[in-house]
mmCIF file of C-alpha atoms in Angstrom:
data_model
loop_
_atom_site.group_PDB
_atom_site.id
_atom_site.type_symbol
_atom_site.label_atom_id
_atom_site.label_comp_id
_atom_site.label_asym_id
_atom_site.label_seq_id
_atom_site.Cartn_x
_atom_site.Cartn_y
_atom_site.Cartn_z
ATOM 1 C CA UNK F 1123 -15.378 173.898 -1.695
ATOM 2 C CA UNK F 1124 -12.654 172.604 0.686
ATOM 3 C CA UNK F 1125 -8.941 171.526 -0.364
ATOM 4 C CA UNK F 1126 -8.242 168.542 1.250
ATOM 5 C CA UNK F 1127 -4.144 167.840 1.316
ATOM 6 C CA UNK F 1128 -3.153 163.853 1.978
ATOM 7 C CA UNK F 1129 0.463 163.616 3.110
ATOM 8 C CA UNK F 1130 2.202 160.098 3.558
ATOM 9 C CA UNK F 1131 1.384 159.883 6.806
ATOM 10 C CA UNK F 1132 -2.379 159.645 5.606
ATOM 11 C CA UNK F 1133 -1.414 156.899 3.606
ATOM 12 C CA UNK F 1134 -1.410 152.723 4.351
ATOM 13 C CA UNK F 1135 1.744 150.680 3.446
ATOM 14 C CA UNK F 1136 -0.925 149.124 0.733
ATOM 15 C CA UNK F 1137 -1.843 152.268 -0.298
ATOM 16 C CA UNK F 1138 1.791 153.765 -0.946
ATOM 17 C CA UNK F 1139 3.365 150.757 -2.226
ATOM 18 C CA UNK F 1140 0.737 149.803 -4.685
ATOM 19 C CA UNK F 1141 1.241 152.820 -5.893
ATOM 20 C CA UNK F 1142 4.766 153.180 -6.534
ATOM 21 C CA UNK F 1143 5.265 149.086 -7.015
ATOM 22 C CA UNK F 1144 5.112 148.558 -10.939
ATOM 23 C CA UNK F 1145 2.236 146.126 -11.706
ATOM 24 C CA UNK F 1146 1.272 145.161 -8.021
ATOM 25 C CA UNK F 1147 -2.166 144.221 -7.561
ATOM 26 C CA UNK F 1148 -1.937 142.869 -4.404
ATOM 27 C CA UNK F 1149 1.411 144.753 -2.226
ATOM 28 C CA UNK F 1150 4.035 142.895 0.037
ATOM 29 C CA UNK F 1151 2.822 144.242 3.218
ATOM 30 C CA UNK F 1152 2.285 140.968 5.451
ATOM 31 C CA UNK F 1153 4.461 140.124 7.951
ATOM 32 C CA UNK F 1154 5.748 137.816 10.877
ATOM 33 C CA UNK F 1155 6.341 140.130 14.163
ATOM 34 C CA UNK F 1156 9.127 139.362 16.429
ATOM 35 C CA UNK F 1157 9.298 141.598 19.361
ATOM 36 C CA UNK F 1158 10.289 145.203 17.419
ATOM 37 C CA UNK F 1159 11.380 142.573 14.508
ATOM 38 C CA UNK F 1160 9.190 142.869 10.962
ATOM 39 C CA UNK F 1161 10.404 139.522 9.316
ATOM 40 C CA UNK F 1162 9.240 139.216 5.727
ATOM 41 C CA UNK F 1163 9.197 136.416 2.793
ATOM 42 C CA UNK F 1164 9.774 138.704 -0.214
ATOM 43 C CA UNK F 1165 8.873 137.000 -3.822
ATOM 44 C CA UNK F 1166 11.360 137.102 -5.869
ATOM 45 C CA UNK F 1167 9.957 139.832 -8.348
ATOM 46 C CA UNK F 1168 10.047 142.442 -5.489
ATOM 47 C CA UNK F 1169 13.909 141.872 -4.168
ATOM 48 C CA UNK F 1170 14.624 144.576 -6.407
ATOM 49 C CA UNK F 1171 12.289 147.327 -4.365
ATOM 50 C CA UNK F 1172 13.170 145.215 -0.735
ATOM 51 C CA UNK F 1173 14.827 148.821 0.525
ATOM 52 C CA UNK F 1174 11.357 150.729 -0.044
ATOM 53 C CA UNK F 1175 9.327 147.958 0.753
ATOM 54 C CA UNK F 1176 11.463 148.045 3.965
ATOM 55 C CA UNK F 1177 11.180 151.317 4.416
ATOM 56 C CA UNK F 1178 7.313 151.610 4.076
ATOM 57 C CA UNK F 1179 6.733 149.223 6.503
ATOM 58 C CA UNK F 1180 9.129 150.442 8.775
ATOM 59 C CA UNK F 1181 7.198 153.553 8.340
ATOM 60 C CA UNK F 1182 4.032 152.673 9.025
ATOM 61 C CA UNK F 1183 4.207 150.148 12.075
ATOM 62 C CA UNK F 1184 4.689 151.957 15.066
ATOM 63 C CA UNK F 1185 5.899 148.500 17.370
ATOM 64 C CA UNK F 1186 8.433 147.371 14.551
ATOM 65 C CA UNK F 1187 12.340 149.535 14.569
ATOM 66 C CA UNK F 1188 13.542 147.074 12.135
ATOM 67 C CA UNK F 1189 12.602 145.017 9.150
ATOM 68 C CA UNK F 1190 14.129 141.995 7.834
ATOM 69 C CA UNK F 1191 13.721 139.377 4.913
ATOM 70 C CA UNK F 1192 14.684 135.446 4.350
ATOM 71 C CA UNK F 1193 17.656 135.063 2.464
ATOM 72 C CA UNK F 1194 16.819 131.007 1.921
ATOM 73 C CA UNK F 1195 15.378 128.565 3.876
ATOM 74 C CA UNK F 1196 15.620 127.006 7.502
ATOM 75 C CA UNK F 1197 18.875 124.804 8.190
ATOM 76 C CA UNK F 1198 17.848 121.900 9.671
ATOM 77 C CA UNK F 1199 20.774 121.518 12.071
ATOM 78 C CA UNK F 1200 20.298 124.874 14.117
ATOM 79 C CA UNK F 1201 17.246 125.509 12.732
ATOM 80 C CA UNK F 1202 17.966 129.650 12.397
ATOM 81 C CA UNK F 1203 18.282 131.287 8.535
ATOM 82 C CA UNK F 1204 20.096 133.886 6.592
ATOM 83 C CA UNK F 1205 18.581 137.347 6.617
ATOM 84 C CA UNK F 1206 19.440 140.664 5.728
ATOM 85 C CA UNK F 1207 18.130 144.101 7.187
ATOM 86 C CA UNK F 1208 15.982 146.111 4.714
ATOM 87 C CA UNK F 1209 15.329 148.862 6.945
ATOM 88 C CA UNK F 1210 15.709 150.081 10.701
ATOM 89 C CA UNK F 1211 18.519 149.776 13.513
ATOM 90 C CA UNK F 1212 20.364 146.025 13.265
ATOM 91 C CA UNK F 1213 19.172 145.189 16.809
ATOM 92 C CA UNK F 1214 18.705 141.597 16.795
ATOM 93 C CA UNK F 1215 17.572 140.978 20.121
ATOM 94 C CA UNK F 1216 14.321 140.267 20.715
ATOM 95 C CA UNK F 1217 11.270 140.308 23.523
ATOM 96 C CA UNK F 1218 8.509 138.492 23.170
ATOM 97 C CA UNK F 1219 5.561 137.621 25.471
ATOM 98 C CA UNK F 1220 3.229 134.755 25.111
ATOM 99 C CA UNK F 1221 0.479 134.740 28.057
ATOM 100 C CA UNK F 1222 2.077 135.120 30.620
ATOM 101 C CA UNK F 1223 5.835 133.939 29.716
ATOM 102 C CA UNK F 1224 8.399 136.538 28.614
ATOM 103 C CA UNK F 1225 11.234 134.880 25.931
ATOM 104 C CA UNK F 1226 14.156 136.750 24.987
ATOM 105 C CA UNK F 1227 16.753 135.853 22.189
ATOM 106 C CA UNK F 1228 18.985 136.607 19.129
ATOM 107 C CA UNK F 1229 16.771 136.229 15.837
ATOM 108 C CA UNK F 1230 19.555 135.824 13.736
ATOM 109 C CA UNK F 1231 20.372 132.841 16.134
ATOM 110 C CA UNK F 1232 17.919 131.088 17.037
ATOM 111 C CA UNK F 1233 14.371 129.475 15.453
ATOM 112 C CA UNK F 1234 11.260 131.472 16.822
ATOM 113 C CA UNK F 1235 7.864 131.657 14.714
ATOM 114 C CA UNK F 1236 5.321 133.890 16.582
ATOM 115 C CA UNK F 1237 2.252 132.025 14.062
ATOM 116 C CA UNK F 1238 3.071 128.600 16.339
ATOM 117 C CA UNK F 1239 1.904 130.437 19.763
ATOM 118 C CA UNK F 1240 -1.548 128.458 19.412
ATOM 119 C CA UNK F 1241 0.137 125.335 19.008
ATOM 120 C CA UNK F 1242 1.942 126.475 21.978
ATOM 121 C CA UNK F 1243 -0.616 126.791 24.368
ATOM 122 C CA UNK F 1244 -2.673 123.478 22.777
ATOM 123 C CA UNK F 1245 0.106 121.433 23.855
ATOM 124 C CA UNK F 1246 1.417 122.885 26.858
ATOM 125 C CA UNK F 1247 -2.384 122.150 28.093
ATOM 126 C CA UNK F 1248 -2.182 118.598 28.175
ATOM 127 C CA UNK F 1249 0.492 118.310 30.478
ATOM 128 C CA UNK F 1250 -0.958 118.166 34.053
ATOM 129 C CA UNK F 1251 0.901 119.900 36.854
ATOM 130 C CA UNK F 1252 3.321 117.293 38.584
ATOM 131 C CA UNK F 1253 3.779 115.560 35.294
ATOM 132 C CA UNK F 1254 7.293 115.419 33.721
ATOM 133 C CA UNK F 1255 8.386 116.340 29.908
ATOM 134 C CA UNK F 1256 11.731 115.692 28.152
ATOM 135 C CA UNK F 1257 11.499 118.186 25.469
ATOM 136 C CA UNK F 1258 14.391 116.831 23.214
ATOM 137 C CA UNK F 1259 14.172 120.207 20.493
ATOM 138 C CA UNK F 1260 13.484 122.919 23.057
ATOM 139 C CA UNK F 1261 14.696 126.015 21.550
ATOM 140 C CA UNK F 1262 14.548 128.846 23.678
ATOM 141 C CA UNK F 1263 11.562 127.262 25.716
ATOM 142 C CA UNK F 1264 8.009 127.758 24.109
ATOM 143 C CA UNK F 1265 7.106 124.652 25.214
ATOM 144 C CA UNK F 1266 8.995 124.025 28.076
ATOM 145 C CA UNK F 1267 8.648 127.181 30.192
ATOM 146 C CA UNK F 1268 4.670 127.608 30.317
ATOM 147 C CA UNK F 1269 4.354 123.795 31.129
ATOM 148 C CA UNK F 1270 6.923 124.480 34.095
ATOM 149 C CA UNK F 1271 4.648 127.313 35.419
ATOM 150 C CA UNK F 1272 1.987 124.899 35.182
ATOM 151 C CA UNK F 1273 3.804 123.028 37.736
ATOM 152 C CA UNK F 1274 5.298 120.081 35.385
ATOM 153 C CA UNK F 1275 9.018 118.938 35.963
ATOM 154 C CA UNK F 1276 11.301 119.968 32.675
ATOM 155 C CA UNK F 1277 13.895 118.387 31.361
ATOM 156 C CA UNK F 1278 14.472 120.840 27.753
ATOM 157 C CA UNK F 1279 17.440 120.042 25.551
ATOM 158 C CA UNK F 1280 18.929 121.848 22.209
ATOM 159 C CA UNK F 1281 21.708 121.650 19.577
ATOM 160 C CA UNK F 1282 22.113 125.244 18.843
ATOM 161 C CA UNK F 1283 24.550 126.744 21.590
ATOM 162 C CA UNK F 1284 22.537 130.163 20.810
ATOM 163 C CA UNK F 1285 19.115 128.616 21.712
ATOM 164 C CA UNK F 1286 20.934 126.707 24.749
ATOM 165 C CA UNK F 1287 21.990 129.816 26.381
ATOM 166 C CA UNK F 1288 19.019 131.907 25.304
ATOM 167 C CA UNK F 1289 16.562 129.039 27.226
ATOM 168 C CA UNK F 1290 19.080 128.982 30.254
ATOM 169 C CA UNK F 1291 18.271 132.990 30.445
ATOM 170 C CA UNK F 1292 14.720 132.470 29.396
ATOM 171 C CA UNK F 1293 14.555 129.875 32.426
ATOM 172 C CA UNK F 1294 15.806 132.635 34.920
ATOM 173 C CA UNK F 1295 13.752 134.632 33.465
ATOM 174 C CA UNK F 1296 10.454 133.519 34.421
ATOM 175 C CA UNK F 1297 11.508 131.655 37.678
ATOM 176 C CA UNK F 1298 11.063 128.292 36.330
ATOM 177 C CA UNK F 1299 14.329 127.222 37.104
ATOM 178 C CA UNK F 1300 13.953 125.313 39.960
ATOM 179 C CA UNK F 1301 11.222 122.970 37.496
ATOM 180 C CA UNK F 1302 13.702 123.135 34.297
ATOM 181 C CA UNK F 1303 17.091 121.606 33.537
ATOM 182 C CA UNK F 1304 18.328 122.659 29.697
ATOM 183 C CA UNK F 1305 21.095 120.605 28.000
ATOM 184 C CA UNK F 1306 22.522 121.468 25.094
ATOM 185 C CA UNK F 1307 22.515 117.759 23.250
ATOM 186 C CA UNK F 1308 22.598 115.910 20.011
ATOM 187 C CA UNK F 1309 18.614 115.004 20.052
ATOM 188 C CA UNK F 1310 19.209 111.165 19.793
ATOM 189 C CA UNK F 1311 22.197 111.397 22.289
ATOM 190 C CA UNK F 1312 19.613 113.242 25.092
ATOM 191 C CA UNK F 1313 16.714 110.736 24.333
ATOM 192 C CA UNK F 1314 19.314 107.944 26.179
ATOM 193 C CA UNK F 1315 20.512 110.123 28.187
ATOM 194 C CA UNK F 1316 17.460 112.178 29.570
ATOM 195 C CA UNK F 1317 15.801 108.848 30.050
ATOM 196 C CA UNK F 1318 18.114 106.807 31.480
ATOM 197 C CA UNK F 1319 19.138 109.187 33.882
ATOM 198 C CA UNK F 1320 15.601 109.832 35.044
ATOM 199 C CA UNK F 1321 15.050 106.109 35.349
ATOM 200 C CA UNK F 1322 18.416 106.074 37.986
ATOM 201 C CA UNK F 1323 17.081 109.247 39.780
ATOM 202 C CA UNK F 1324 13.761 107.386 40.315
ATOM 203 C CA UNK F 1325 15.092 104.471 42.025
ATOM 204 C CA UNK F 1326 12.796 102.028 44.060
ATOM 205 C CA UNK F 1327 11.537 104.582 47.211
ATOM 206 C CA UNK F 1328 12.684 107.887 45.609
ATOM 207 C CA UNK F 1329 9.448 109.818 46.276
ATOM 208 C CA UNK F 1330 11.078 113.396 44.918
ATOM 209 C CA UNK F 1331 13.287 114.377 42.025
ATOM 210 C CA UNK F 1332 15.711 117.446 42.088
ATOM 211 C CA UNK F 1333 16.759 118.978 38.067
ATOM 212 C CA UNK F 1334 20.118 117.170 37.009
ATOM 213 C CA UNK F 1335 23.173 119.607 36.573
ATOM 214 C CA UNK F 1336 23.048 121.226 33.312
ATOM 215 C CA UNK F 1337 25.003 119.273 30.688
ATOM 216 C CA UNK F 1338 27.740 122.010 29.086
ATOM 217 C CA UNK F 1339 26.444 124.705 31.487
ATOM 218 C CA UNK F 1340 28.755 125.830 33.940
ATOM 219 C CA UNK F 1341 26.464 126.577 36.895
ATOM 220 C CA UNK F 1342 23.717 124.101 38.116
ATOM 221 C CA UNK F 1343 19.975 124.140 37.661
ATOM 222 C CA UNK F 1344 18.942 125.922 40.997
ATOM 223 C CA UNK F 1345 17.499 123.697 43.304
ATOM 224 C CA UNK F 1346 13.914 123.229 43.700
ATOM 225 C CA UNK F 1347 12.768 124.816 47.117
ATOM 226 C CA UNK F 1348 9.870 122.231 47.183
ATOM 227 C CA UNK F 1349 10.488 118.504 46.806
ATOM 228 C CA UNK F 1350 8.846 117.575 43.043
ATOM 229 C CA UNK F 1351 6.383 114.505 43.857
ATOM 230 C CA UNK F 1352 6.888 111.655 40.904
ATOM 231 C CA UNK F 1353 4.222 109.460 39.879
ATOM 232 C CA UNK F 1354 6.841 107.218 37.572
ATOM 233 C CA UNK F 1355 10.497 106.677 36.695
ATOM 234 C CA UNK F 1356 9.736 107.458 33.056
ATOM 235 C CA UNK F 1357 8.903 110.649 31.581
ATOM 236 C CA UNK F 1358 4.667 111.835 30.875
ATOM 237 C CA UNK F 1359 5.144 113.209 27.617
ATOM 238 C CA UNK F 1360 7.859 113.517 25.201
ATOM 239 C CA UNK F 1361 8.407 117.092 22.933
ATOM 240 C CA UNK F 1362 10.011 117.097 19.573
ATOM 241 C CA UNK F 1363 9.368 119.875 17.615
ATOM 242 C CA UNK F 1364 11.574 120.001 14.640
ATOM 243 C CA UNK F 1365 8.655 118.971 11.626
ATOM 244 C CA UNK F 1366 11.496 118.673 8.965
ATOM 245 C CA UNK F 1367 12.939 115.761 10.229
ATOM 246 C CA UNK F 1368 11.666 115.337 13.731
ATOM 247 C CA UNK F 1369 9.838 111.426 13.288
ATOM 248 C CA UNK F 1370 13.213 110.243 12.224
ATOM 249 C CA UNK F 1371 14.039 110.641 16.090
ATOM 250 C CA UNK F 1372 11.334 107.898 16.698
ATOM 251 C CA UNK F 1373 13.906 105.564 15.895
ATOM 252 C CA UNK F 1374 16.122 106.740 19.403
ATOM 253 C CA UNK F 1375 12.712 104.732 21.194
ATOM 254 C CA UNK F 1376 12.991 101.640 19.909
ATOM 255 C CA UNK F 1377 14.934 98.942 22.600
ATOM 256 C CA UNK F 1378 15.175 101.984 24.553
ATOM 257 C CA UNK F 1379 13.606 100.695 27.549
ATOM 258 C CA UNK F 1380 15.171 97.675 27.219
ATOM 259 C CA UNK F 1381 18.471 99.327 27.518
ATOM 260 C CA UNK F 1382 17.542 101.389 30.426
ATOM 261 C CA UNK F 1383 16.027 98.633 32.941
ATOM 262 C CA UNK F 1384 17.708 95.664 31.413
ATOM 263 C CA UNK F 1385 14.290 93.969 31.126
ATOM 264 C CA UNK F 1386 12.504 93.119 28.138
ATOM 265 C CA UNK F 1387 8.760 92.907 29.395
ATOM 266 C CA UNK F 1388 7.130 96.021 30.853
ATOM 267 C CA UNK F 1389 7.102 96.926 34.309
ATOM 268 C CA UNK F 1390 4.240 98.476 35.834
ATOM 269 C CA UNK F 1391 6.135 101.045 37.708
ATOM 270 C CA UNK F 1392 7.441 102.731 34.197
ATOM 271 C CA UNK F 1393 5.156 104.584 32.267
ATOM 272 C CA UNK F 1394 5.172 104.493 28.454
ATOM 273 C CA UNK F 1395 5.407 108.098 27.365
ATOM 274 C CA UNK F 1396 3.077 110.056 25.408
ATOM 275 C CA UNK F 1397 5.692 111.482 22.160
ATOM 276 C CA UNK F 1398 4.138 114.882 20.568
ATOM 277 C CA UNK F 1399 6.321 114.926 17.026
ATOM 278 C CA UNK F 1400 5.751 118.025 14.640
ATOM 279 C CA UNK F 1401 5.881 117.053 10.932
ATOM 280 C CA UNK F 1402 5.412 118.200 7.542
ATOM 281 C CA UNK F 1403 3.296 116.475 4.686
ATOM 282 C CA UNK F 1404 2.179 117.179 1.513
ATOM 283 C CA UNK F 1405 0.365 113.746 1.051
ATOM 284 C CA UNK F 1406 -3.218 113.628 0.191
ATOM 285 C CA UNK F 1407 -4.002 110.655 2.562
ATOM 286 C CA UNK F 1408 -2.364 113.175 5.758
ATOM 287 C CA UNK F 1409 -3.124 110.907 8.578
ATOM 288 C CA UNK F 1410 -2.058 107.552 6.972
ATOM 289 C CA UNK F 1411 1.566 109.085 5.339
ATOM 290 C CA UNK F 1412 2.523 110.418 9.067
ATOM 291 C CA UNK F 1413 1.656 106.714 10.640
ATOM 292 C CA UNK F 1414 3.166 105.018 8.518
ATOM 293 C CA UNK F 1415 6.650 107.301 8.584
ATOM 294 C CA UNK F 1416 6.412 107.198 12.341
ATOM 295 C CA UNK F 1417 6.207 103.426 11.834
ATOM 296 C CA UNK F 1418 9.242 103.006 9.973
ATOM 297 C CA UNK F 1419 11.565 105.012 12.190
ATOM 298 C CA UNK F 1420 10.249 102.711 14.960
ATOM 299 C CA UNK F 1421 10.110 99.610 13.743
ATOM 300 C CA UNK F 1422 6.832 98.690 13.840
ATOM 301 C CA UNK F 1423 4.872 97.029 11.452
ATOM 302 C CA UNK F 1424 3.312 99.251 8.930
ATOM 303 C CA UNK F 1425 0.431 97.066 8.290
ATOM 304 C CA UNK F 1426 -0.377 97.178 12.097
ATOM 305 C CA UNK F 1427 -0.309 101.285 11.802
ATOM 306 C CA UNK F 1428 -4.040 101.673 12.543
ATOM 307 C CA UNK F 1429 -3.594 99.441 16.187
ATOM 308 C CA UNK F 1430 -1.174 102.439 17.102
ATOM 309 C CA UNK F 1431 -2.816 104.598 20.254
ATOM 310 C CA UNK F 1432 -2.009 107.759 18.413
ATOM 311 C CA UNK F 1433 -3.885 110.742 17.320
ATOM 312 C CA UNK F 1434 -2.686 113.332 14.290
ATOM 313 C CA UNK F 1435 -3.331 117.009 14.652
ATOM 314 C CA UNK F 1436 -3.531 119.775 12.243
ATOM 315 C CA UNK F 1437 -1.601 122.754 13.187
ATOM 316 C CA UNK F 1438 -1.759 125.003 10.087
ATOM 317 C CA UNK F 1439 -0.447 125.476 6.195
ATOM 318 C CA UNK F 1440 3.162 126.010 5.773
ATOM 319 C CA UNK F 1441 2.854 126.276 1.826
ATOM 320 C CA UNK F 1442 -0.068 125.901 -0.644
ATOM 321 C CA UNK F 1443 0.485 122.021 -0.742
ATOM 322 C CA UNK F 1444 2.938 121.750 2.872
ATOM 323 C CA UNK F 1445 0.858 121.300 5.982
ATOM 324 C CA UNK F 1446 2.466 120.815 9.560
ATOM 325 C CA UNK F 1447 0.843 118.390 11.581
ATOM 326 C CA UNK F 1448 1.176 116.875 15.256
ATOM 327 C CA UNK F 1449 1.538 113.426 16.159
ATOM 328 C CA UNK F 1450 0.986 112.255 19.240
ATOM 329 C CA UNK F 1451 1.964 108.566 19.894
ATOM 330 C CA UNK F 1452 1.733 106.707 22.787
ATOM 331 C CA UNK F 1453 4.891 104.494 23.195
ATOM 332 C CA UNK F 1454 4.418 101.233 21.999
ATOM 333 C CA UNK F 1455 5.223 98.336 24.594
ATOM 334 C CA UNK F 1456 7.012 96.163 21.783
ATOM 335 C CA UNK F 1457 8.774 99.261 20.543
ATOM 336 C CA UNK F 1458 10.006 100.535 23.908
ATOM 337 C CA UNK F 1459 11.447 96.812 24.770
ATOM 338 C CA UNK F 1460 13.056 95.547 21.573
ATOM 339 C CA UNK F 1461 16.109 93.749 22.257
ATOM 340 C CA UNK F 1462 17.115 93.876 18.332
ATOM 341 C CA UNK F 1463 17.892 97.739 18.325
ATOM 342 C CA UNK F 1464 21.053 98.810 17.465
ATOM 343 C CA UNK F 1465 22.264 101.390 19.574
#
């Protein structure tokens, strides 16, 4: 007969905590990873163990030096949270890689979420190289940097001052930056802006387009050291990733082109962008609820909702009855040229 001695290092973070957790059937051991960062959604009935849960899982993941937990839930202006450290070094900075794009960034500053990476890449594959986004809630450039290594022009705008200057880095990072301009905007306020001054950089015989100085930056976007071909003086695709209140921003399109060319009928040298909007919904009729919101921020008839070129996608469950979803819209001609808006 042998003696066999287990130590804690033989032990899983389920194993230990279940075992010293009163009444825990199932253990708080799942996490979001953030470079080194453990970030954890603690239930209220274990905030009074948080320091050993910390601990344990600390512990027992070799990649993660600190652990941290939501203190309440995302503010919708910056879009970063409370948090306090249950265990490790308070090193906030953070490097993460997705493919073959490096981000790097204060966590306690900024909005990342390592479970949207597929969404990511899904999106950042429809945009064809030589096409041109205006990403109007860039954070620190998930969106924006890959599709600028794909070869697409950039124009990526935040709020946050953190996420500004973390994207600016992010941009030098990867050598992107002679393919993306950040601004650090009011979202409405860079919709005019972005697209207006694209429309005057793509005058009649432009056959090129350099990035525009960085709005509250104090150097300027490097310059491109090829020319960047343009197909259109309006932008491919528009980028608004901010589901809790994101299709309110619909309203910035309508009369917008109107406003920009002085003309109320379409031209055929402008192109009606593609918009991408993240949203939430709990609705059991998904589809038809995210239409018909998207229709009343534009101003578009909500009975005509299904003659909308538009497509919803699912991107995954936020809560047991919260999805996030995907719209992707095509600009509607009546929309783009209202004269009625009020700007």
């Amino acid at each position: 007969m042998h003696d066999i001695h287990l130590a804690y290092d033989n032990w899983t973070a389920d194993d230990i905590l279940k075992s010293v957790l009163p009444d825990s059937s199932q253990a708080p051991t799942s996490y979001e990873q953030i470079g080194h960062i453990a970030h954890m959604n603690l239930r209220d009935e274990y905030l009074e163990y948080r320091s050993v849960i910390g601990q344990v899982i600390l512990d027992k993941s070799p990649t993660v030096t600190m652990v941290v937990n939501k203190l309440d839930t995302i503010d919708n202006t910056f879009r970063n949270f409370k948090m306090e450290v249950l265990a490790g070094t308070q090193d906030f900075m953070a490097r993460v890689r997705e493919n073959d794009s490096v981000f790097e960034f204060d966590y306690s500053k900024v909005y990342w979420n390592s479970r949207l990476h597929p969404e990511h890449e899904r999106l950042v594959s429809e945009f064809a190289k030589g096409s041109s986004i205006c990403d109007v809630m860039a954070g620190v450039g998930p969106f924006a940097i890959p599709a600028a290594k794909k070869g697409a022009l950039v124009w990526a705008n935040d709020l946050n001052p953190a996420s500004f200057e973390a994207m600016g880095n992010n941009v030098k990072l990867n050598k992107v930056a002679s393919r993306v301009t950040p601004f650090n905007m009011d979202g409405r306020d860079f919709i005019q802006h972005a697209f207006t001054e694209y429309y005057k950089q793509t005058a009649k015989g432009s056959s090129s387009l350099a990035p525009l100085p960085r709005c509250n930056a104090g150097k300027r976007a490097a310059k491109p050291e090829d020319p960047i071909v343009i197909a259109s003086r309006s932008f491919d695709h528009v980028v608004m990733n901010l589901p809790a209140i994101a299709l309110e921003f619909l309203d910035a399109f309508r009369g917008l082109f109107y406003r920009m060319t002085g003309n109320s009928t379409h031209s055929g040298d402008i192109n009606l962008p593609t918009i991408h909007t993240h949203c939430f919904t709990k609705s059991d009729e998904p589809e038809k609820d995210i239409l018909m919101r998207a229709c009343r921020a534009l101003g578009y008839p909500e009975d005509q909702y299904k003659e909308l070129t538009a497509r919803v996608h699912y991107v995954r469950k936020v809560a047991p009855k919260k999805d996030m979803y995907c719209l992707s819209l095509v600009l509607p001609e009546s929309v783009a040229y209202a004269t009625d808006a009020e700007v």
